[in-house]
XYZ file of C-alpha atoms in Angstrom:
411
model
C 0.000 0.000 0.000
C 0.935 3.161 -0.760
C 2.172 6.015 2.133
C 0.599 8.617 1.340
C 1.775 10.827 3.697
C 5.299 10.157 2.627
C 3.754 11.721 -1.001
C 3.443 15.113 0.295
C 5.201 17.710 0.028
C 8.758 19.022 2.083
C 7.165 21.923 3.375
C 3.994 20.402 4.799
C 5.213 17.217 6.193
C 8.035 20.094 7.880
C 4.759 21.742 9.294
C 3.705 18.842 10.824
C 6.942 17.999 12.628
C 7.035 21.428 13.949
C 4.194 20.399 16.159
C 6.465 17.397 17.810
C 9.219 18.181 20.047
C 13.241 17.984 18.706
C 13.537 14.673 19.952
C 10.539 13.033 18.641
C 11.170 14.898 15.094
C 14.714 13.417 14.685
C 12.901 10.199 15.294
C 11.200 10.015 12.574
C 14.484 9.931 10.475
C 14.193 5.935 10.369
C 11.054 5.406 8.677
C 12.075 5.804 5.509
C 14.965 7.481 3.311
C 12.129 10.142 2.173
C 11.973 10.897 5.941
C 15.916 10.707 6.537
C 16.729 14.598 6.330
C 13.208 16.423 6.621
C 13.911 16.765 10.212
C 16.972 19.268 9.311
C 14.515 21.494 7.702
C 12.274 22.032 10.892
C 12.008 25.668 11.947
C 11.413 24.581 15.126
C 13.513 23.275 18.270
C 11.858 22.039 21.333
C 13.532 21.095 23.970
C 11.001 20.590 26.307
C 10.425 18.718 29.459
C 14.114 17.585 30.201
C 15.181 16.215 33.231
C 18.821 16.151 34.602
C 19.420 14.218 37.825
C 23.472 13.644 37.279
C 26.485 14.116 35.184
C 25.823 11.334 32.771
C 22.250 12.793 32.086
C 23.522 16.258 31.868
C 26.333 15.081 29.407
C 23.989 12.893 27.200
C 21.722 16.118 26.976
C 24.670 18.368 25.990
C 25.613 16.362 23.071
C 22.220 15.363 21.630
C 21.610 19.481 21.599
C 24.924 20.406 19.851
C 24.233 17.308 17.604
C 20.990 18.586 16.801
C 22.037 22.422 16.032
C 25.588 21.509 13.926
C 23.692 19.204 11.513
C 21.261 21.681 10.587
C 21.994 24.221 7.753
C 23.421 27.164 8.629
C 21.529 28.839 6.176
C 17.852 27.627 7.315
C 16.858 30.287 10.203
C 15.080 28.460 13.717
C 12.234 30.541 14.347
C 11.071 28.980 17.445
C 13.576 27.802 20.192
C 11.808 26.077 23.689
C 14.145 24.946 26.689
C 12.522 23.551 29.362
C 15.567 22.364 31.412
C 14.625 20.773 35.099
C 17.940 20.155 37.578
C 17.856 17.736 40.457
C 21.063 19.246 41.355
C 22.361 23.087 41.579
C 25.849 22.239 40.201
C 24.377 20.839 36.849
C 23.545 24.649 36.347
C 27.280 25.500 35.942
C 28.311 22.377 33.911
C 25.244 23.655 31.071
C 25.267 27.652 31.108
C 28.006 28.258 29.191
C 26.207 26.039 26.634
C 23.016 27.199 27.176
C 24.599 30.502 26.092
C 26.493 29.156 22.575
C 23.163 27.732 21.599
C 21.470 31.073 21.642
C 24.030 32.637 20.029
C 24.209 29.985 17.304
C 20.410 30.390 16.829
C 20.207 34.014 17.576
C 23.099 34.337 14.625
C 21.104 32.632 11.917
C 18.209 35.665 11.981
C 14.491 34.867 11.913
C 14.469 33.702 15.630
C 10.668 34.783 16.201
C 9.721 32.724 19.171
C 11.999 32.006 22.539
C 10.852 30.173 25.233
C 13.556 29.844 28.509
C 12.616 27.739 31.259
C 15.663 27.091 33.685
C 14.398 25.059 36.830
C 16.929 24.833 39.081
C 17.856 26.412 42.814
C 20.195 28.582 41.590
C 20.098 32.071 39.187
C 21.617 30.868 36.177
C 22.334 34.298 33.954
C 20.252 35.351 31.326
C 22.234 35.867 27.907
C 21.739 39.393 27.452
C 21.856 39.754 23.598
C 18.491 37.650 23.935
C 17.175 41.192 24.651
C 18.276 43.179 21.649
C 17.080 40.412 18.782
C 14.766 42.863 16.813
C 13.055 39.693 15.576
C 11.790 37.916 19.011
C 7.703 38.280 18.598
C 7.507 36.162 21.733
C 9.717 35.732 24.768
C 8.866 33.682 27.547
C 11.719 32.978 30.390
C 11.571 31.448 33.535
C 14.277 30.971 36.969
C 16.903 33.690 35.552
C 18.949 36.623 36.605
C 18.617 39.507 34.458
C 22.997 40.994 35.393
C 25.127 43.429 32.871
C 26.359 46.825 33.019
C 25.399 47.144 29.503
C 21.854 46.188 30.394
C 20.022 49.822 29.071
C 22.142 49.992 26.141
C 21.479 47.086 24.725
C 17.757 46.710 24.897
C 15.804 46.427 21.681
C 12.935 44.624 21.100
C 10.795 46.110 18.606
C 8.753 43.471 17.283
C 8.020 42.315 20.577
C 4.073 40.786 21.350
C 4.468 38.938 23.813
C 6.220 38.575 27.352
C 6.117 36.307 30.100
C 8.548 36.594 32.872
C 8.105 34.630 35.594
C 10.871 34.006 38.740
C 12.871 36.572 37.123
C 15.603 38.487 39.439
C 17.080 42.113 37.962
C 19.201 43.321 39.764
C 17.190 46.835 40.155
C 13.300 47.774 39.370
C 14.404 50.670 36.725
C 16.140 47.620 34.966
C 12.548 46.154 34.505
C 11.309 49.162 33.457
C 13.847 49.622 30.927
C 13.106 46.352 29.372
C 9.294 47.171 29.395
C 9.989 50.551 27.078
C 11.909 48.623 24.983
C 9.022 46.732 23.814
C 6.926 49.799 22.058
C 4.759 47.372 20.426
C 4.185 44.946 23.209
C 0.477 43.318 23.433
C 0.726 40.642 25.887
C 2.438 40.982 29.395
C 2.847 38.560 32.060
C 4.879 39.223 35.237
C 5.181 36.719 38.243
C 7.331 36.856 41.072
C 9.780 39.030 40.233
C 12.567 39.720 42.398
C 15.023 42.469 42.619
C 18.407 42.794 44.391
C 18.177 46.273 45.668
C 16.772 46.626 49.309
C 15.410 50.357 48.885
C 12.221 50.669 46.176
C 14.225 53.155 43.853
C 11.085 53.194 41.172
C 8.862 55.833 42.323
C 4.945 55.985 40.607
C 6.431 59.986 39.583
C 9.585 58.671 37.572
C 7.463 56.837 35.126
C 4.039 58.114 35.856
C 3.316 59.197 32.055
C 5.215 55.624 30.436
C 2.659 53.260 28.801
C 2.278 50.539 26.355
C -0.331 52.091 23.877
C -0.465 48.787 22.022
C -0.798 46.564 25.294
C -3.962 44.225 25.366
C -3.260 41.409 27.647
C -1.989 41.433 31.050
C -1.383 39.857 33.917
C 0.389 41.437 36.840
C 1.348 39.403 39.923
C 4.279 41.252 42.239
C 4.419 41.762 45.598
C 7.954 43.417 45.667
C 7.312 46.597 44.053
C 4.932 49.117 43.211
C 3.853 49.011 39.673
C 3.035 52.467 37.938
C -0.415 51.280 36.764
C -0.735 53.589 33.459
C 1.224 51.146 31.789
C -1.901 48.507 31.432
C -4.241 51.713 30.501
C -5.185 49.785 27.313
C -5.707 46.427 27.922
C -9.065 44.573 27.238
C -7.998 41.354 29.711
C -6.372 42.264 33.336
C -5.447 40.553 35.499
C -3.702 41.083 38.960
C -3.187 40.863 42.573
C -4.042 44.095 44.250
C -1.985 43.381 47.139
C 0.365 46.941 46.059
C -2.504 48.053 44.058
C -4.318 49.559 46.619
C -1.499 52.459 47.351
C -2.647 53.856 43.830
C -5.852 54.982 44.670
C -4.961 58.326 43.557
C -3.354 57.711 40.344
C -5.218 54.533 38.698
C -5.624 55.373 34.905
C -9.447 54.881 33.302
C -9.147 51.871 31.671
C -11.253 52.520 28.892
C -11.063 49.232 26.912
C -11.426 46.836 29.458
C -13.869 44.577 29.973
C -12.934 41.309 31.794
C -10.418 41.555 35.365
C -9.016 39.256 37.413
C -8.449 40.246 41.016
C -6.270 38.175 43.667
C -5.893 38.886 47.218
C -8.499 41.303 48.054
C -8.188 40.736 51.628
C -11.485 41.993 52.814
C -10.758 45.805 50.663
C -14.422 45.455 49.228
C -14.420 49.093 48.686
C -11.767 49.060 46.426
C -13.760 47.010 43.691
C -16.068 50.697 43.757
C -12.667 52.132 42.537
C -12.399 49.520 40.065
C -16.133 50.349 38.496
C -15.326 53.685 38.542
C -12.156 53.178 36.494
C -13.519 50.656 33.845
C -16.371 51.982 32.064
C -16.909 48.859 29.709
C -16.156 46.469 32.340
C -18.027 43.354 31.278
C -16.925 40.030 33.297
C -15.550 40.379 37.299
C -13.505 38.105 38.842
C -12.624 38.413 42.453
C -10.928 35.944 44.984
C -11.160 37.730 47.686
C -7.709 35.951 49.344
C -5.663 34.794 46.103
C -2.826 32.668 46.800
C -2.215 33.694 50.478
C -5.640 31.944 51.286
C -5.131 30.830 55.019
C -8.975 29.561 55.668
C -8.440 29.005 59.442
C -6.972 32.758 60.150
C -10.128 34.523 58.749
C -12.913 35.099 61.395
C -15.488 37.457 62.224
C -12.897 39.581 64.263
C -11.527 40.256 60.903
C -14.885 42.185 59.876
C -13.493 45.598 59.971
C -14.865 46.908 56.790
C -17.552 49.705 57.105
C -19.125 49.796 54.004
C -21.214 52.759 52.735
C -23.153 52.664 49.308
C -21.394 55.163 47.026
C -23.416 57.955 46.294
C -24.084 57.231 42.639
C -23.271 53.907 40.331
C -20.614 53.525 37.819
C -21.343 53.640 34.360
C -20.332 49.952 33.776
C -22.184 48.777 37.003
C -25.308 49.811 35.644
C -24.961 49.513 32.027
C -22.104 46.976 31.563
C -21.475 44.736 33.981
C -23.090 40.689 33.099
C -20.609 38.436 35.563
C -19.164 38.738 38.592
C -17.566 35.720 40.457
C -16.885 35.768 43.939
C -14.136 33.318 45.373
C -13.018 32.471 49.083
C -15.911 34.345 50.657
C -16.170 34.079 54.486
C -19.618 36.401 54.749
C -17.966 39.360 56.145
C -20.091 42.448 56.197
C -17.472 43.816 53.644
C -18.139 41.096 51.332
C -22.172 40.967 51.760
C -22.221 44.311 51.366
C -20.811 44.550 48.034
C -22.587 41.952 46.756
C -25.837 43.001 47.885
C -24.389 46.513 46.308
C -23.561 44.622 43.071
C -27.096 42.671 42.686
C -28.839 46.093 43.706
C -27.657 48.454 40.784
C -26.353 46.067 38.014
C -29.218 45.839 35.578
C -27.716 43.517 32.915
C -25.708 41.511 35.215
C -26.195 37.782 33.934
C -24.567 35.637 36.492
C -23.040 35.733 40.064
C -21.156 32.948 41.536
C -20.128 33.432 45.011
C -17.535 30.504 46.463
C -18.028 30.652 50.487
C -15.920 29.341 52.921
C -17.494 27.285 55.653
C -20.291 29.985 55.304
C -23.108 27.936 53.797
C -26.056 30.687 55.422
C -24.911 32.965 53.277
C -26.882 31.535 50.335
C -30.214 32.387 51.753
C -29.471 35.828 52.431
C -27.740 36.884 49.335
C -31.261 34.862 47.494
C -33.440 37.421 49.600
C -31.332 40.660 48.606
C -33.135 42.447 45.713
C -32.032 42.155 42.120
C -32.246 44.556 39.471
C -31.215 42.293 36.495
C -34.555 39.800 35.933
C -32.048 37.828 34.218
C -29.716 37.464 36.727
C -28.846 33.917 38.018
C -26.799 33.068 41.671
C -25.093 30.364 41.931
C -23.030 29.240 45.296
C -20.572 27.034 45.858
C -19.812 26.213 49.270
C -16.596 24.419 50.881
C -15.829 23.980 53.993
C -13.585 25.621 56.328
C -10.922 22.733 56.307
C -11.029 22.624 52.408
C -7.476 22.916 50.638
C -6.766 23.419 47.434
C -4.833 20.093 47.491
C -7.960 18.384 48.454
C -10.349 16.580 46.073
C -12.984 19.708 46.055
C -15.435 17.376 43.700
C -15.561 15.529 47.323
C -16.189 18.440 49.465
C -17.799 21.140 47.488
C -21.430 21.835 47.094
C -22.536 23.480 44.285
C -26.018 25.523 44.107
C -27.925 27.732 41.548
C -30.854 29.938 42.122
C -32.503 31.478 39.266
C -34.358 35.131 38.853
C -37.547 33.779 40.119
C -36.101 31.760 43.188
């Protein structure tokens, strides 16, 4: 019988191996002779999901890499390059850097390099190569467990055609470093930053220094840092936020309008209902609201009622997007405190196209029956609970412990 697939041409059966990682592609150079060299012509490398737990592994990992990269042609550009590297040990860190570093240059030198994705799990800070950050071609970087060190570091940044950026467990060695990477990217339209870490003690990035910096073209973001203060007007155009507001709420005074938004993400409220006003008064097409009101630093057995310190008062008029805009608004790690109640009795009260709220109580379960019996001015407006309790973990099977309830306009 025939192979069909084998009749195709170069460039689609190419396409298709791009969608297998490195080490499965070179695999298929056995099938046939037709399928001896198409893996050289692969604009991808993914080297994903490696695991080095000695010296034997690390060496065996070394060569297969360096294999890979001198037996392609030096004239076919690699336009996406993954490493997901995962060390049982910290010393394997400085047997592979200096390699890690001659295989970006080597695809960094052939142009076209479009897509880089850097994950580096070890216990250490291995060192970022810094030309990474001046390759005018990079669309998307993604990077993971690095330090971000070199004198040269604002003179070299360029990243023009930049879309997309994900940092996550990144260390600089100051905040205005981060900053300067950010206005490198004038055409950025996705940000992610998690747990980023800085060596200086003192917060040297004050909101005034870059109060009037923003990404114009920035649509996506998602903002997680609890180690500096971030100057807010740079997300002033995204459509999709989201963030924990554990900094956020020092900005009261200086939170842009975010006049394209329409669906947020808020962590770690910790029982600051009032602040979500501030957020309906800042997003006019607000859309879809997602609260939890404790984020990662949920601690279920700390919260009681002493912690009900919130005196909430019903702002004198409602937002434009409360009224006119708003159609979801999810509710997570509630413990009923008159905060919480409050606003979403506030919520129900004045949003008149509001679809769906979904409140998730902690070992709370009256709270259903007296957020039913609060008025509603959206006849289409459906509750739903979902109710752990108190001793629930996230670890824990929750499809065990959770009980799920909906109530519907006429309940």
């Amino acid at each position: 019988m025939m192979d069909m697939i084998s009749t195709l041409p170069d460039e689609i059966l190419c396409h298709v191996l791009s969608f297998l990682k490195t080490k499965q592609a070179v695999a298929t150079s056995i099938l046939s002779k037709r399928w001896k060299h198409l893996w050289l012509s692969v604009p991808v490398l993914d080297f994903s999901r490696t695991r080095v737990t000695d010296q034997q592994a690390n060496f065996r990992f070394h060569d297969f890499v360096y294999s890979v990269l001198l037996s392609r042609d030096s004239a076919l550009p690699v336009k996406f390059f993954r490493l997901y590297v995962m060390y049982s040990y910290t010393q394997h860190v400085n047997l592979i850097m200096p390699s890690v570093s001659k295989w970006i240059n080597f695809v960094l030198q052939r142009g076209g390099l479009e897509y880089l994705d850097l994950y580096m799990d070890t216990s250490g800070w291995p060192t970022l190569p810094i030309n990474i950050l001046s390759c005018t071609t990079l669309v998307a970087l993604k990077l993971c467990f690095f330090r971000v060190v070199d004198h040269r570091f604002s003179s070299v940044l360029l990243l023009p055609s930049l879309k997309t950026l994900h940092l996550h467990l990144i260390r600089f060695a100051k905040r205005q470093d981060f900053m300067f990477l950010l206005a490198a990217c004038p055409n950025l339209e996705d940000l992610l930053i998690s747990a980023l870490l800085f060596d200086d003690e003192e917060d040297s990035l004050s909101c005034n220094e870059w109060k009037n910096f923003s990404l114009s073209n920035l649509t996506k973001a998602n903002v997680d840092s609890y180690y500096f203060q971030f100057p807010m007007k740079v997300l002033h155009n995204v459509q999709s936020l989201s963030m924990c507001i554990a900094q956020a709420h020092c900005f009261n005074d200086s939170i842009p309008t975010f006049h394209n938004l329409t669906c947020m993400h808020l962590e770690s409220l910790n029982n600051r209902c009032h602040f979500i006003v501030e957020v309906f008064k800042h997003c006019p097409k607000l859309q879809e609201l997602y609260v939890d009101e404790d984020g990662m630093n949920s601690n279920y057995q700390t919260w009681t009622k002493k912690d009900d310190k919130e005196n909430w008062v019903d702002p004198n008029f409602v937002p434009q997007c409360l009224s006119l805009h708003l159609r979801v608004f999810c509710f997570s790690s509630v413990f009923g405190l008159q905060g919480e109640l409050q606003l979403a009795r506030y919520i129900l009260k004045n949003a008149r196209v509001l679809q769906t709220m979904r409140i998730s109580t902690i070992g709370e379960p009256e709270i259903k029956e007296l957020l039913s019996s609060f008025p509603r001015a959206s006849s289409s407006c459906k509750l739903t609970f979902v109710h752990l309790p108190r001793d629930y973990s996230s670890e824990s099977d929750s499809s065990l412990d959770a009980n799920e309830t909906s109530i519907g306009s006429d309940a």
